[in-house]
Structures are given as C-alpha cells and as structure tokens.
Short mmCIF file of C-alpha atoms in Angstrom, two decimals:
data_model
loop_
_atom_site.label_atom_id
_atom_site.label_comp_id
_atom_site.label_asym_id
_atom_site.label_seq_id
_atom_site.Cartn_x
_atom_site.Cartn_y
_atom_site.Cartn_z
CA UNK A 1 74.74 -60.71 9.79
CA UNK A 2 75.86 -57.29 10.83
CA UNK A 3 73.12 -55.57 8.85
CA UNK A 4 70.28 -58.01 10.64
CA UNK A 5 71.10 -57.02 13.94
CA UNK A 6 71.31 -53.32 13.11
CA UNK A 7 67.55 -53.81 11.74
CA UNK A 8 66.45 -55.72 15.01
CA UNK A 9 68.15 -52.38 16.83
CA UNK A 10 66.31 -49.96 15.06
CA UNK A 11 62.85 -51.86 15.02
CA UNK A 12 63.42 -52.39 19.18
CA UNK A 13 64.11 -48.61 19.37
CA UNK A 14 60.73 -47.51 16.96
CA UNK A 15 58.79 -49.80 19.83
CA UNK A 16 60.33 -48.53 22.89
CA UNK A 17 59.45 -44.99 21.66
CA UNK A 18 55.93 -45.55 20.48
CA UNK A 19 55.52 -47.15 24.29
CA UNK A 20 56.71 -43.77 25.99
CA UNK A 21 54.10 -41.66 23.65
CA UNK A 22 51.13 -43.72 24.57
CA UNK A 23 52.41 -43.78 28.27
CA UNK A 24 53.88 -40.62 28.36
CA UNK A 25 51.42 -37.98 30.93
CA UNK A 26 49.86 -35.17 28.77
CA UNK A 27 51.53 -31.99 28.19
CA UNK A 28 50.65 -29.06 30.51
CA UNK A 29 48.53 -26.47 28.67
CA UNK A 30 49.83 -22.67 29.06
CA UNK A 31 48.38 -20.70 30.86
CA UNK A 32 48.37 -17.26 29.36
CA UNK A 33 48.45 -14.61 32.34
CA UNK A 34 47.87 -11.10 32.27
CA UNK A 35 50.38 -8.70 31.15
CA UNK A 36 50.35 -6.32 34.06
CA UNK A 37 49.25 -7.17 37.77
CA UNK A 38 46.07 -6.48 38.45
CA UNK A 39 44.59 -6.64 34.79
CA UNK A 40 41.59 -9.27 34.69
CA UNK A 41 42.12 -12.33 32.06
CA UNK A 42 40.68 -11.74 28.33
CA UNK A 43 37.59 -13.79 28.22
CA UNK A 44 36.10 -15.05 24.98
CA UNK A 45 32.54 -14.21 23.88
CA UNK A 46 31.20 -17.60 23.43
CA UNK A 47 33.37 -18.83 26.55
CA UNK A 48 31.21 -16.72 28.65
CA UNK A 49 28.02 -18.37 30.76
CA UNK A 50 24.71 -18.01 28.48
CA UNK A 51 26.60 -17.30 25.29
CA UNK A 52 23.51 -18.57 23.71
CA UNK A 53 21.28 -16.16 25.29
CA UNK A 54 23.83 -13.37 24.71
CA UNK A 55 23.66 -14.54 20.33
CA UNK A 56 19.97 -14.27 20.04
CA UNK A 57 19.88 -10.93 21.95
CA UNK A 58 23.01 -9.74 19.08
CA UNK A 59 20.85 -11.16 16.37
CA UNK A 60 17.22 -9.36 16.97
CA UNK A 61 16.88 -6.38 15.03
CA UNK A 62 18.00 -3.12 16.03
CA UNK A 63 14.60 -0.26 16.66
CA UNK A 64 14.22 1.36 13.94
CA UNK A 65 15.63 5.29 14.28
CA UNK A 66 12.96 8.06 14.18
CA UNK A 67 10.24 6.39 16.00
CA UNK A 68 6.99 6.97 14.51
CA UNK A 69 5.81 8.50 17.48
CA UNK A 70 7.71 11.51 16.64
CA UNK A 71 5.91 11.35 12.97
CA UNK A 72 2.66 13.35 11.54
CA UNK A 73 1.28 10.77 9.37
CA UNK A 74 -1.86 12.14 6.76
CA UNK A 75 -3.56 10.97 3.44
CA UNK A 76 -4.26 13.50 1.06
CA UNK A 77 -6.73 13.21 -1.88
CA UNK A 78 -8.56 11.33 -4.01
CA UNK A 79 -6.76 12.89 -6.98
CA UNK A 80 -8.94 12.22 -9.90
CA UNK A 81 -6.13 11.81 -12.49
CA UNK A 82 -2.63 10.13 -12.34
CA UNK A 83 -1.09 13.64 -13.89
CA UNK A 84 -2.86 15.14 -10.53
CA UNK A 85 -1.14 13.66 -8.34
CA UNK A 86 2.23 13.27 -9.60
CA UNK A 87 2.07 17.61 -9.39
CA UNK A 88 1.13 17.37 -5.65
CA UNK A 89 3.87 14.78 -5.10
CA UNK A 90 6.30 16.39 -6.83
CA UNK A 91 5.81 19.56 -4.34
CA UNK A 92 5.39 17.04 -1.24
CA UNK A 93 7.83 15.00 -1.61
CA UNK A 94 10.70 17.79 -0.41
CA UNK A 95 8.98 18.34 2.75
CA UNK A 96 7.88 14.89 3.53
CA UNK A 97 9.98 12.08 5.81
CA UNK A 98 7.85 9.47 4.00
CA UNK A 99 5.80 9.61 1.26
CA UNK A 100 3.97 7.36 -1.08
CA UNK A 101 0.46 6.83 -3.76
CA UNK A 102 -2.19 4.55 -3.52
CA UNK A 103 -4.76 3.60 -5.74
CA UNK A 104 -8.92 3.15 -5.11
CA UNK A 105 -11.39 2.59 -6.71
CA UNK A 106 -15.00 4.49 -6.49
CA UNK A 107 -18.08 4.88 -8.31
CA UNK A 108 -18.59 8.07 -9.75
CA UNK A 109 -21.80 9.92 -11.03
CA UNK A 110 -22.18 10.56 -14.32
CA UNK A 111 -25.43 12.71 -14.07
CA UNK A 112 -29.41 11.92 -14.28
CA UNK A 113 -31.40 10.18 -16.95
CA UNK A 114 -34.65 11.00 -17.12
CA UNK A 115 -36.96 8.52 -19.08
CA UNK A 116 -40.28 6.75 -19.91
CA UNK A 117 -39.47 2.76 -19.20
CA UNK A 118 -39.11 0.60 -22.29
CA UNK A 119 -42.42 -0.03 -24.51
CA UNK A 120 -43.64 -3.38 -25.34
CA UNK A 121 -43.16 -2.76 -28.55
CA UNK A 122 -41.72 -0.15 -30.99
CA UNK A 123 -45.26 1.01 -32.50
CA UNK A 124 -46.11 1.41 -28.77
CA UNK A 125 -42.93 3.53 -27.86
CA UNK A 126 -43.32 5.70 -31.24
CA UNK A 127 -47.40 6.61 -29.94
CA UNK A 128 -45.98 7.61 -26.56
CA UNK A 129 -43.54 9.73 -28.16
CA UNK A 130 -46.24 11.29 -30.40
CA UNK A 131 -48.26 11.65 -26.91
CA UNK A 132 -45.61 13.70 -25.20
CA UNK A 133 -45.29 15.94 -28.43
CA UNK A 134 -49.08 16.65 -28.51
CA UNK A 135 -48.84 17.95 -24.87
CA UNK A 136 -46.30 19.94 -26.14
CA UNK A 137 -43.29 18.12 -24.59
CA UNK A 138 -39.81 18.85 -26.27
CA UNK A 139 -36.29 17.48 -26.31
CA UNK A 140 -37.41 13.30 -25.80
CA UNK A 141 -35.70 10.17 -28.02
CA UNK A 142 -36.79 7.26 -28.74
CA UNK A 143 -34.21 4.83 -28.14
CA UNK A 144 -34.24 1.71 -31.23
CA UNK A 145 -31.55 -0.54 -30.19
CA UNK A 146 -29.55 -2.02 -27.61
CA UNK A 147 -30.58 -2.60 -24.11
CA UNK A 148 -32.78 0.14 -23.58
CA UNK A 149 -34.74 -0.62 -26.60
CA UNK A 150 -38.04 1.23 -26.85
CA UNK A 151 -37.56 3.49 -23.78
CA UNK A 152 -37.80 6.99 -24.68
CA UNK A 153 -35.55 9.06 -23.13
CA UNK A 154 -36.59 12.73 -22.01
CA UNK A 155 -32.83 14.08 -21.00
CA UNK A 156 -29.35 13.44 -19.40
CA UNK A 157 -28.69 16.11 -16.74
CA UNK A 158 -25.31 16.64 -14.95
CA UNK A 159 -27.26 18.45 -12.30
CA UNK A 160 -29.81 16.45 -10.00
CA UNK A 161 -32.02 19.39 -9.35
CA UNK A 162 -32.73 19.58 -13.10
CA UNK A 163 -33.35 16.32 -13.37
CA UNK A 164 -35.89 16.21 -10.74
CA UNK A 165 -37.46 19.23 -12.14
CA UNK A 166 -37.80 17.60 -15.58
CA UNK A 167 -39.07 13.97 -14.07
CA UNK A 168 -42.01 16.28 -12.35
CA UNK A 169 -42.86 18.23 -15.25
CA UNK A 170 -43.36 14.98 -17.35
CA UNK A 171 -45.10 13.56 -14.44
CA UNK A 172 -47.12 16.23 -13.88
CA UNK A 173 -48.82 15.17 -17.26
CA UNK A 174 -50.09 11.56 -16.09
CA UNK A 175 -46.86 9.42 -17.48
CA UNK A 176 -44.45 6.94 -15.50
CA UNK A 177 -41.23 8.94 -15.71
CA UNK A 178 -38.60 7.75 -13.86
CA UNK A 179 -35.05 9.64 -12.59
CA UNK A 180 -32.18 7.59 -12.22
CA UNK A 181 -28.41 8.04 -11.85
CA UNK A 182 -25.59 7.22 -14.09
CA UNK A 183 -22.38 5.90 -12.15
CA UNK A 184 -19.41 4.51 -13.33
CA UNK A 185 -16.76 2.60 -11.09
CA UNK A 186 -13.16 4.71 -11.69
CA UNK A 187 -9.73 4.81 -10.06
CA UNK A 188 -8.67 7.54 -7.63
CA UNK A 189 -5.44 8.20 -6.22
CA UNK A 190 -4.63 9.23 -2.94
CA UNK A 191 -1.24 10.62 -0.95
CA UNK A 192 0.05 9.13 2.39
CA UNK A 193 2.53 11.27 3.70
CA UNK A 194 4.78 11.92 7.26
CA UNK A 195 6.05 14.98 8.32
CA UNK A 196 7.98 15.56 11.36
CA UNK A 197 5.59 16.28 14.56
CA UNK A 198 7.06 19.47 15.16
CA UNK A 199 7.02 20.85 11.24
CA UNK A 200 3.86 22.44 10.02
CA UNK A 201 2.74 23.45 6.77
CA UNK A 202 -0.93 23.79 5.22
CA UNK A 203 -0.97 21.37 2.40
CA UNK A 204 -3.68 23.78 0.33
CA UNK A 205 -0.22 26.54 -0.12
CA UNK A 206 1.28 24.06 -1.57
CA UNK A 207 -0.74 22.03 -3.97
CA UNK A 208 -2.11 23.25 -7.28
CA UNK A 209 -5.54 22.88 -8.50
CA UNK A 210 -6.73 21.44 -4.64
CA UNK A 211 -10.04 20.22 -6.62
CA UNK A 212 -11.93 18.59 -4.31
CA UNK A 213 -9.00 17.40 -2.01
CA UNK A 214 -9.16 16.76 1.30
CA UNK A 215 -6.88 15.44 4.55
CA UNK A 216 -7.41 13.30 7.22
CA UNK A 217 -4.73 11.59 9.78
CA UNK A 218 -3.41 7.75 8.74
CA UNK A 219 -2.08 5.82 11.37
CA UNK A 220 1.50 5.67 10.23
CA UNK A 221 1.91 2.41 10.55
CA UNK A 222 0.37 2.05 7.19
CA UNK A 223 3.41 3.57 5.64
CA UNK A 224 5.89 1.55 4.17
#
C-alpha cells in the first residue's frame, strides 16, 4: 500500500513539473555589453546589413601586382633551330620579368630548279637532251623515275639571280625552260619576353649568332 502511494507521489510530481517547463516564460538572453563606457558593441561579419554583398566582394580576385602597364613586352626571332634559341634564352631569361618560346611554322626556300617540263616519252626526253648538248649546253639530267619522270633538269641554284640567268640562257636557244622555287614548310621558334618599362638593354649585345633575328613589340597580354 505504502509503496503505491509513494509511486502516485512521484508520477503527480514528474507532471506538475513538465507543466511549469512548457508554461514556464522563456529565459532572458544576455546581453553582452561593452567592457569600457563608450566602446561600441563587437558586431559579427555576417550579422552586418548586405553580408552577402560584402562575401562576393571578399571572394573576387585580388589585381594582379606589377600591372602590365608598367611592362615592355617584345618577341624576338624566328630562331631557326631549337639549340638557337635555348642560347638566347638562356642569356634572356636573367633580365626578363616574363619570358617564354613559341613555335611556327613557315615555308622556307630551298633554292631554284631550273628545267625543261617532262617529255611524253623517254626517247623524246633523251633527243632533247642530245639537242641541248649539240648547242653546246652543259651540266642538264635527265630525270628516269619518280614524279618528274622525263623532265630534264638543267640545275638547282641556291641563288635566284643564277637561276634566272641560267633559265634565259637556255631560253635564249628556242626551248620552254621554266624557273621555279623549292620550299619546304619548317618550324621556327620565336621569344616573347617582358622587361620592366624603365630597364633597357639592346637584345643584339646579348644574343649570340643574331642570324637573321629580329624584334617587334607583343601586346603583353599574350604572355602567360
């Protein structure tokens, strides 16, 4: 008996106090005040109006430092060989704020051939060639294969003055010569450099073997 009513006690005091929580008014929140008079309350960043606004400002990227308005941008070449240019770079590179190679490509002469167009036939090329020696031409080939089959060739000429001065010899004696030029397409490699706008230096003191080199300005923009 005496243990029932102690339970009924104990389960009438668990209600009574779960009643006061849920009626109970909230507690008052503390209010943290400044240290000293006079000192203005701590406010947090993202507690601030246009917190938002204030993020995306933090996030964009900070200017980059040395402007490249305050850069001398140039591109130096074309270097005709990759051993070339590593030599300039290597004495560029220690007075250069930004430097870096490119690659082209370009076609490139290879001289002048001089010839007689192809024959219609091999007996026809080999009586042409007897032709030109009877007028007492020299230094001709009849070629017997590939695509220039049965064209006789009177020279390859580095020079194009030469070759025009053979073509009108030949010609002179009543044949079709014809003067074209040999190309090939090749890589060249070039130099894009930035120095500061104030430093000055002649690039030909410093490079070896200038070759046919020359320098223009590059917007330096194009510099990575």
């Amino acid at each position: 008996m005496f243990a029932r009513v102690l339970f009924l006690l104990l389960l009438a005091a668990n209600l009574g106090f779960g009643v006061w929580l849920l009626l109970a008014p909230p507690a008052a929140v503390a209010q943290w005040l400044p240290t000293d008079p006079g000192v203005a309350q701590l406010t947090l960043l993202n507690e601030r109006d246009g917190a938002l606004a204030d993020a995306a400002e933090l996030a964009r990227a900070p200017e980059p430092l040395g402007a490249d308005r305050d850069l001398r941008c140039t591109t130096l070449g074309p270097f005709p060989t990759q051993s070339d240019l590593r030599r300039a770079m290597s004495v560029l590179t220690p007075l250069t704020e930004r430097i870096q190679f490119r690659e082209s490509r370009a076609l490139r002469s290879r001289g002048w051939w001089v010839y007689l167009p192809a024959f219609a036939s091999r007996d026809a090329a080999l009586t042409a060639a007897r032709e030109l020696s009877s007028k007492g031409v020299r230094d001709y080939y009849v070629v017997t294969a590939g695509d220039q089959e049965n064209t006789i060739s009177l020279g390859l000429f580095r020079d194009g003055d030469n070759a025009a001065r053979r073509r009108d010899e030949v010609k002179a004696l009543g044949l079709d010569v014809q003067l074209n030029e040999r190309t090939e397409d090749t890589p060249e490699y070039w130099l894009d450099y930035a120095v500061s706008s104030t430093q000055r230096f002649d690039w030909r003191d410093r490079v070896p073997d200038r070759l046919e080199l020359s320098a223009r300005d590059l917007p330096c923009g194009q510099l990575r």
